[in-house]
mmCIF file of C-alpha atoms in Angstrom:
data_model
loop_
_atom_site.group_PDB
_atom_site.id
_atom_site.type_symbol
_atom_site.label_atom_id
_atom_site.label_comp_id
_atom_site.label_asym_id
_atom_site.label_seq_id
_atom_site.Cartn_x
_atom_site.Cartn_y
_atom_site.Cartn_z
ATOM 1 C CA UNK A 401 122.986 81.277 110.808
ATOM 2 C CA UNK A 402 119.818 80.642 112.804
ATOM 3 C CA UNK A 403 116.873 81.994 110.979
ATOM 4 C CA UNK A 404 114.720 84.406 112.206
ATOM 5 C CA UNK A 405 111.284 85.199 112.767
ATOM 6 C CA UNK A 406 109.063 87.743 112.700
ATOM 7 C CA UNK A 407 110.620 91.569 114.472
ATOM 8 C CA UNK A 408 107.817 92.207 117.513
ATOM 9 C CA UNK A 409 109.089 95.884 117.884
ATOM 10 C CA UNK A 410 106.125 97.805 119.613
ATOM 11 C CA UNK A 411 104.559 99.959 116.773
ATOM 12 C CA UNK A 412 104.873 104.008 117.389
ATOM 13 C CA UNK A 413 102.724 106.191 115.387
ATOM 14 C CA UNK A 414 104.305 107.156 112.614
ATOM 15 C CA UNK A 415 106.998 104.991 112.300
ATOM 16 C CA UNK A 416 107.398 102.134 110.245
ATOM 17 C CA UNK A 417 107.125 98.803 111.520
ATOM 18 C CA UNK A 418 109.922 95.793 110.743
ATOM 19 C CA UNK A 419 109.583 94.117 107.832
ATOM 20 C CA UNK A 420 109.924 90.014 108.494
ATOM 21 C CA UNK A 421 113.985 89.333 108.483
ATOM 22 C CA UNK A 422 113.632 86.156 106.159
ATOM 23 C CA UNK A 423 111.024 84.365 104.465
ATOM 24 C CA UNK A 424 110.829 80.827 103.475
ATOM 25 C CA UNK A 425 113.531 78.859 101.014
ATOM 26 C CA UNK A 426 116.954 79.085 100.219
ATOM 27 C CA UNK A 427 119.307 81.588 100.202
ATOM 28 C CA UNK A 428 118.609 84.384 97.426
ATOM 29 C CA UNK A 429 122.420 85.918 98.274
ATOM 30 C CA UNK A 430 125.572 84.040 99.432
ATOM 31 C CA UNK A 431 129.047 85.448 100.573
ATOM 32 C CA UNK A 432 131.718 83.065 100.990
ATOM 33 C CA UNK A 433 135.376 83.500 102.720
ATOM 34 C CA UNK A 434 135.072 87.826 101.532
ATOM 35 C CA UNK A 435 137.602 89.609 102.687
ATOM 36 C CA UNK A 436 138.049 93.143 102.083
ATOM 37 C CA UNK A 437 140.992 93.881 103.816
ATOM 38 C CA UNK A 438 143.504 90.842 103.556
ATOM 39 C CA UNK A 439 144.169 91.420 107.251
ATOM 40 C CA UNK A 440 140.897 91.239 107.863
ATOM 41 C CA UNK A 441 138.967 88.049 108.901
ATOM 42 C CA UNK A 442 136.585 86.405 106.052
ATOM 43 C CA UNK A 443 133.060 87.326 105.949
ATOM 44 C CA UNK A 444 130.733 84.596 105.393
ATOM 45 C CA UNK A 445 126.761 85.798 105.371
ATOM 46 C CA UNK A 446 123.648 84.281 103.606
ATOM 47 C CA UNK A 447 120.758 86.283 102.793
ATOM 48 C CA UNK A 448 116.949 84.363 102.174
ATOM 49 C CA UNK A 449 114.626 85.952 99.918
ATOM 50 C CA UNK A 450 112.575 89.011 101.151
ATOM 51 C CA UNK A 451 114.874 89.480 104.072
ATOM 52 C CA UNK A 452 116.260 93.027 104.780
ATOM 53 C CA UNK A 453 120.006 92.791 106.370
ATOM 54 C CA UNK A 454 120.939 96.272 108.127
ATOM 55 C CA UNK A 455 125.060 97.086 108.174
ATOM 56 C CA UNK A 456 126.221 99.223 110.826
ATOM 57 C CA UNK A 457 129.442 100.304 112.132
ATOM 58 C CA UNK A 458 132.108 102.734 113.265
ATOM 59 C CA UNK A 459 133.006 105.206 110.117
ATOM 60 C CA UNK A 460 136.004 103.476 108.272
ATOM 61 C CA UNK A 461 135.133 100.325 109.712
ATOM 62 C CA UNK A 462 134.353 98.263 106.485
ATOM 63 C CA UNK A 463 130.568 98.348 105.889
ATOM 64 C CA UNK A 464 131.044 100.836 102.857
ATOM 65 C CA UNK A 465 133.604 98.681 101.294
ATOM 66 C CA UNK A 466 131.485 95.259 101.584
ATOM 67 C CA UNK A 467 128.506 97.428 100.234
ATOM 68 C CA UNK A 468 130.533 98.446 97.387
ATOM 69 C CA UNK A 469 132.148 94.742 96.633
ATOM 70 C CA UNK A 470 128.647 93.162 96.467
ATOM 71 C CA UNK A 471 127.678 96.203 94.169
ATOM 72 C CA UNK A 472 130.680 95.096 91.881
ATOM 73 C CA UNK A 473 132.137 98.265 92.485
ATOM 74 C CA UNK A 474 135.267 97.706 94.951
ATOM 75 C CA UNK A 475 137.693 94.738 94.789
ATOM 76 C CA UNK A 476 137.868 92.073 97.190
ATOM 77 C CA UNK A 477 140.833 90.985 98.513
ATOM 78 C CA UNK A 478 139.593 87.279 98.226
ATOM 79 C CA UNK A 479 136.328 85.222 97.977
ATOM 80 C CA UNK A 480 133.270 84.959 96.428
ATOM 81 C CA UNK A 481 129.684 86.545 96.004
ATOM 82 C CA UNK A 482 126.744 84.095 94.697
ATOM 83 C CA UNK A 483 122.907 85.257 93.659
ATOM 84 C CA UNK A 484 121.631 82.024 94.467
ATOM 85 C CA UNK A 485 118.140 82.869 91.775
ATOM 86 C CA UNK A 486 120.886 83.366 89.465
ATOM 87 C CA UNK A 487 122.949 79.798 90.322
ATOM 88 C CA UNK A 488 126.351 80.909 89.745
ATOM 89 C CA UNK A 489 129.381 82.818 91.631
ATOM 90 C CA UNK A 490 130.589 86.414 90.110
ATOM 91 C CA UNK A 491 133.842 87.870 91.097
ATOM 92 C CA UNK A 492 133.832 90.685 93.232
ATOM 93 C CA UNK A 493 134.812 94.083 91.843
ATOM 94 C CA UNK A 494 133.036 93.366 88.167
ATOM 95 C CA UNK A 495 130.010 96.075 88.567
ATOM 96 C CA UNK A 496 128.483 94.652 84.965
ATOM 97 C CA UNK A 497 128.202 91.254 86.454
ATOM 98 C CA UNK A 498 126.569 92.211 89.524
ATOM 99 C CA UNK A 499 123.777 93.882 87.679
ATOM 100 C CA UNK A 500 123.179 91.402 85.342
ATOM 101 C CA UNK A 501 123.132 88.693 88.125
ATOM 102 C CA UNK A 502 119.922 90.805 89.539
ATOM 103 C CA UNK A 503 122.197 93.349 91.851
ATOM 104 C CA UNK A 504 121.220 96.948 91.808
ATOM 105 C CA UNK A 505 123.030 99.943 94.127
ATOM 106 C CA UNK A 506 121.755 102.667 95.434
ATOM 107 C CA UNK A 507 124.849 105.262 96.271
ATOM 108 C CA UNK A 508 125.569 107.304 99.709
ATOM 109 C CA UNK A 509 126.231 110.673 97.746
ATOM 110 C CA UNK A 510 122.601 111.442 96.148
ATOM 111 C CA UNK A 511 124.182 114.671 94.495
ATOM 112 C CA UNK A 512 127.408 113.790 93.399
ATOM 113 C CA UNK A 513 126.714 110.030 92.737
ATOM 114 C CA UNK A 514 122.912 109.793 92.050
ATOM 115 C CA UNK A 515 121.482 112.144 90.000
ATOM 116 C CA UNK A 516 121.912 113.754 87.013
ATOM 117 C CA UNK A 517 121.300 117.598 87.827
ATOM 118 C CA UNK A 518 120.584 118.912 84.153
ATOM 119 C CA UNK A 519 118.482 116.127 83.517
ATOM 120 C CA UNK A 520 114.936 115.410 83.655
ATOM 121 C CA UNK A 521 113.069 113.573 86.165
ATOM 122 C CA UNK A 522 112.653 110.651 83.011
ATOM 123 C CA UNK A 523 115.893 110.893 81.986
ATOM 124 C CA UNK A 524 117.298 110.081 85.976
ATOM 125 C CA UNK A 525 114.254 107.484 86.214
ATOM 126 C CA UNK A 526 115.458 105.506 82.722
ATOM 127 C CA UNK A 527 118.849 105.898 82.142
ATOM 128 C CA UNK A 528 120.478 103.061 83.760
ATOM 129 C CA UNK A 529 117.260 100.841 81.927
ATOM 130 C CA UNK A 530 117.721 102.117 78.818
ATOM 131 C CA UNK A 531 119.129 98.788 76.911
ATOM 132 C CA UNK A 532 115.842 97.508 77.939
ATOM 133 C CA UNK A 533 113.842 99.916 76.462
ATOM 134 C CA UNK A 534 115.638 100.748 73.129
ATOM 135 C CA UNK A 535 115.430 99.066 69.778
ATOM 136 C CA UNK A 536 118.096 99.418 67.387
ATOM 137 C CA UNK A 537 119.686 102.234 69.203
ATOM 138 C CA UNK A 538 116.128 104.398 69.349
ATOM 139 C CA UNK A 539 114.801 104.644 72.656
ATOM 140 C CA UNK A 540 111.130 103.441 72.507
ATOM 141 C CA UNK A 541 108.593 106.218 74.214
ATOM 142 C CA UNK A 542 105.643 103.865 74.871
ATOM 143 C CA UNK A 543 107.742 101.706 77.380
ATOM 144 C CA UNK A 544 110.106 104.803 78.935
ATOM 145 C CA UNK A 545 106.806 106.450 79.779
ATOM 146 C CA UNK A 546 105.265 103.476 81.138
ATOM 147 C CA UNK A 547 108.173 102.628 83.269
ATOM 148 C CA UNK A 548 108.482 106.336 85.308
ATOM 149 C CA UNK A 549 104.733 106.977 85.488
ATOM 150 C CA UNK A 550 104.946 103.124 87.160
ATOM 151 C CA UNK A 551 107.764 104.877 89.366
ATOM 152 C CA UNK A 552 106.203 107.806 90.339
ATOM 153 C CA UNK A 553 102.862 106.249 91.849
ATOM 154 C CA UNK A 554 104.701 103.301 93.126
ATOM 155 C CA UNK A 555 107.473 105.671 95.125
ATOM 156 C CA UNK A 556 104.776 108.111 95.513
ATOM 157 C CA UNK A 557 107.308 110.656 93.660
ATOM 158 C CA UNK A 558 106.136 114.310 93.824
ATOM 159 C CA UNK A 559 106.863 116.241 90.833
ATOM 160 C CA UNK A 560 104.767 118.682 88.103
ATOM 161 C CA UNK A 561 105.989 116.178 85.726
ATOM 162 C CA UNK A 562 107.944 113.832 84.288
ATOM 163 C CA UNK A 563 109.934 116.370 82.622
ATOM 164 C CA UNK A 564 110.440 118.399 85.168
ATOM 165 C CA UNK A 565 114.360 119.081 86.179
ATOM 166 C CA UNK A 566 115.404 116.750 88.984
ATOM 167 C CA UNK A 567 116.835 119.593 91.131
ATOM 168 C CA UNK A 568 113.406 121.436 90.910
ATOM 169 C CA UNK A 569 112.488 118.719 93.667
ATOM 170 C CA UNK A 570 113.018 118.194 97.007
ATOM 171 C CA UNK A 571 115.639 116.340 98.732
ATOM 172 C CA UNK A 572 113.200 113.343 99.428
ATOM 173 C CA UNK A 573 111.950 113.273 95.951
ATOM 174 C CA UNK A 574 115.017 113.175 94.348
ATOM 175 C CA UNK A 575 116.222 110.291 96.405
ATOM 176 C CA UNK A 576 112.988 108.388 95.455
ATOM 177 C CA UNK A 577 113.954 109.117 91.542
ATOM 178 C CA UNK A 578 117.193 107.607 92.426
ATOM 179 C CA UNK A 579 115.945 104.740 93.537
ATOM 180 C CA UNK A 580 112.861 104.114 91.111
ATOM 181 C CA UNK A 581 116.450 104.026 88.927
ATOM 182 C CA UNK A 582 117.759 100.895 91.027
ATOM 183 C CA UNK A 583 114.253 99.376 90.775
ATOM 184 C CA UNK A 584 113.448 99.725 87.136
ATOM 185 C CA UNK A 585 116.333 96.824 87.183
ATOM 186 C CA UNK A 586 113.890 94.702 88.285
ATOM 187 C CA UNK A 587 116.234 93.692 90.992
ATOM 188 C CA UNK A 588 116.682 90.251 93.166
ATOM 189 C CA UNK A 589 119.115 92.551 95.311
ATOM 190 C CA UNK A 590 118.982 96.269 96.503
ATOM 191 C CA UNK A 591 121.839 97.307 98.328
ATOM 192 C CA UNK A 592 121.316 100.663 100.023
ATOM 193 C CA UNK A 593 124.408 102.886 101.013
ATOM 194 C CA UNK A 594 122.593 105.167 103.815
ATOM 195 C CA UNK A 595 119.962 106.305 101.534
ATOM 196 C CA UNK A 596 117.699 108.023 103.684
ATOM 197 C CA UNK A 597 120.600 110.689 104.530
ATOM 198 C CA UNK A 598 119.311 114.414 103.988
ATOM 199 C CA UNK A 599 115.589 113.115 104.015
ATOM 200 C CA UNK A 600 112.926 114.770 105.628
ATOM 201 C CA UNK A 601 110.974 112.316 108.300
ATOM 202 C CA UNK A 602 107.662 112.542 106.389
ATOM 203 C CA UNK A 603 109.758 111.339 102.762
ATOM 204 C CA UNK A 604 111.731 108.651 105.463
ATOM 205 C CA UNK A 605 108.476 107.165 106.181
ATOM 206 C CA UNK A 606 107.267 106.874 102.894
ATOM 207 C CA UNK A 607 110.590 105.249 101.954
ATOM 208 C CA UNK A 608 110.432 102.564 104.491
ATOM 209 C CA UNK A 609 106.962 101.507 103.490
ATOM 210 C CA UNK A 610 108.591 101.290 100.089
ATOM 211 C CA UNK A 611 111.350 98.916 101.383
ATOM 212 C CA UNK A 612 108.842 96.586 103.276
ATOM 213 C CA UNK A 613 106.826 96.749 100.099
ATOM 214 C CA UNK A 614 109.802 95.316 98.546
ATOM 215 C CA UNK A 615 110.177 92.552 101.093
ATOM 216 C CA UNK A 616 106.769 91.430 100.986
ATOM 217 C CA UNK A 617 107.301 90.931 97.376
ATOM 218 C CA UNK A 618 110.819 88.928 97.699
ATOM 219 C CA UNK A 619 113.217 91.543 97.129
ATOM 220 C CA UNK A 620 116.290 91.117 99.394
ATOM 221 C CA UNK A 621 117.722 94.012 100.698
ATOM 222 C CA UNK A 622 121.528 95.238 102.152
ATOM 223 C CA UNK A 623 120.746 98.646 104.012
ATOM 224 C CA UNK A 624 123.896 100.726 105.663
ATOM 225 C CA UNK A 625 122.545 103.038 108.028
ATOM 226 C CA UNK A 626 124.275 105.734 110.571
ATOM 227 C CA UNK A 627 121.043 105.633 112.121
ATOM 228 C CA UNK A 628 121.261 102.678 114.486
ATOM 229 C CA UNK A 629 117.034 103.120 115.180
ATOM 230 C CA UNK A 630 116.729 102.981 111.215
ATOM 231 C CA UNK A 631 118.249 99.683 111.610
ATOM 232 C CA UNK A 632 115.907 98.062 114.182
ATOM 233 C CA UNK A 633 112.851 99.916 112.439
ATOM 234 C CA UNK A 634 113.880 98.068 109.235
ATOM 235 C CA UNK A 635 115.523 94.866 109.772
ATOM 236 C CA UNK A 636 115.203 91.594 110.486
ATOM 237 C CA UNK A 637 119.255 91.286 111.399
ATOM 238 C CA UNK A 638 121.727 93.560 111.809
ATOM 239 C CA UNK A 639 126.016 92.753 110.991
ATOM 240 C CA UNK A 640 128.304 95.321 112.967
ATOM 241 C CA UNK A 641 131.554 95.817 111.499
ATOM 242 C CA UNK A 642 134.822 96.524 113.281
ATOM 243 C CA UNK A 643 138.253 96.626 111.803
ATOM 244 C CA UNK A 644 137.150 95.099 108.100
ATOM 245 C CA UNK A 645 134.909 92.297 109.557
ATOM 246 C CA UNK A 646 131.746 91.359 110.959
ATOM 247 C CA UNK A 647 131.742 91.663 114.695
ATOM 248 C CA UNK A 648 128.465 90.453 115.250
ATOM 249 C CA UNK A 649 125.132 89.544 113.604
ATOM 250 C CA UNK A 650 122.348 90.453 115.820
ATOM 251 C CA UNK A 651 118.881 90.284 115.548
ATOM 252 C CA UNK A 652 117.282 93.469 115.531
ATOM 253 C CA UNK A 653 113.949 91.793 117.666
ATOM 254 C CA UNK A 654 116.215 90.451 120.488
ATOM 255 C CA UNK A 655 118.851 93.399 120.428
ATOM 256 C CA UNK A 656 118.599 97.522 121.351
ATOM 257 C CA UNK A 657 120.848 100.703 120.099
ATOM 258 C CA UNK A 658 123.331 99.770 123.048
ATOM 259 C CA UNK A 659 123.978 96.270 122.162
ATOM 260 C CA UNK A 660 125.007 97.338 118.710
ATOM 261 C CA UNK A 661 127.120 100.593 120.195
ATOM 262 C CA UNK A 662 128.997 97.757 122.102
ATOM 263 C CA UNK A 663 129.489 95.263 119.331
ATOM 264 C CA UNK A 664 131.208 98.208 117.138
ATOM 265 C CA UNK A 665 133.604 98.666 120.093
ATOM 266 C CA UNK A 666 134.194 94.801 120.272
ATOM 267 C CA UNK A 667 132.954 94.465 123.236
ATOM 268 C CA UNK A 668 131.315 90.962 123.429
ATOM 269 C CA UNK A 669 128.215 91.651 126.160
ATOM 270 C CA UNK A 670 126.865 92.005 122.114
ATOM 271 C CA UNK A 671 125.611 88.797 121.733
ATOM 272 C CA UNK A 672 124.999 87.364 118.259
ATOM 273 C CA UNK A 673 127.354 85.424 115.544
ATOM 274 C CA UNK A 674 130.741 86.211 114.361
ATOM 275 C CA UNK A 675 131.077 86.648 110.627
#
């Protein structure tokens, strides 16, 4: 795939500008001949380090499901996944593998997948971390408290305190607990499944300055969006999927909301790469 350069959107007040779609070296994420519908076609995508890769498509259309697979958590039908930082491929559909290769998800359904509702604020921060910050089965209190007050000032969380209920904050909050979760993985990957849905615009903006944070710093991240404007805002490249494949790969500086409309219908006045 030709690599990209720098997103030249005109900046509008208040919104957040594109974060650069790849920077320099080799590929951080490669998948090979994925299919995740056997009659679909095989997608074949490389991701460089820092670069943030939108997904958007038609409901139903596949994006969820190739989301899912490089989260480990659906099965492919065939192919491969590869963290390049890592060296090594990891089958798709093993969930323990892809976090342990440096893969961390972010779910679509903040209350029924993401958060814990009885729990505290530093119990949702810490519990996926929490090998990391036990010793012989005791949970160590110096590093758990370190880690969420990190969290909170990095995601600019808003909360009375760190053992404050989860629900006792708002919608935007929460969503930042869920993914100061994902980060305390110390990720290579973040793969987002629509997770500014339910936001307010004020807690949206704060979360894509988060995101380009992350891609300044070399994080790589997957983000499915219904929100075809998030996309451009965000990316560097965008892949439209239609009937369990990429239709297109478009980059988000050359390409508007219709051109991607038009590439989820097939139409092929889209112009960018087949997967």
């Amino acid at each position: 795939l030709a690599a990209g350069g720098e997103p030249q959107h005109e900046a509008q007040p208040g919104v957040a500008a594109p974060a650069a779609d790849r920077a320099a070296g080799g590929p951080v994420l490669r998948v090979e001949a994925l299919r995740i519908d056997p009659d679909a076609s095989p997608i074949e995508l490389e991701l460089g380090r820092g670069e943030i890769l939108g997904l958007a498509g038609l409901e139903g259309h596949g994006q969820t499901r190739f989301l899912e697979t490089l989260a480990g958590r659906a099965k492919a039908a065939e192919g491969s996944v590869e963290v390049a930082v890592e060296g090594s491929w990891m089958p798709p559909g093993d969930p323990r593998t892809a976090a342990d290769r440096g893969i961390a998800y972010v779910p679509r359904e903040r209350k029924r997948e993401g958060i814990l509702p009885t729990r505290s604020v530093t119990e949702n921060m810490t519990v996926s971390a929490l090998p990391g910050l036990t010793t012989a089965g005791i949970v160590r209190p110096g590093p758990v408290k370190r880690l969420v007050a990190e969290m909170i000032e990095r995601l600019r969380i808003k909360t009375q305190s760190p053992s404050s209920l989860i629900t006792s904050l708002s919608g935007g909050n929460q969503q930042k607990v869920v993914l100061g979760r994902a980060l305390s993985l110390r990720p290579h990957v973040l793969l987002l499944n629509d997770p500014l849905r339910g936001v307010d615009h004020g807690a949206k903006l704060e979360i894509h300055a988060v995101f380009r944070r992350l891609s300044a710093q070399g994080t790589t991240l997957v983000i499915l969006s219904t929100e075809i404007e998030e996309l451009l805002l965000l990316c560097g490249r965008i892949a439209v999927f239609r009937e369990g494949s990429v239709e297109a790969i478009l980059e988000a500086r050359q390409t508007d909301q219709g051109a991607v409309v038009a590439a989820m219908f097939g139409s092929r006045a889209a112009e960018g790469d087949r997967g």
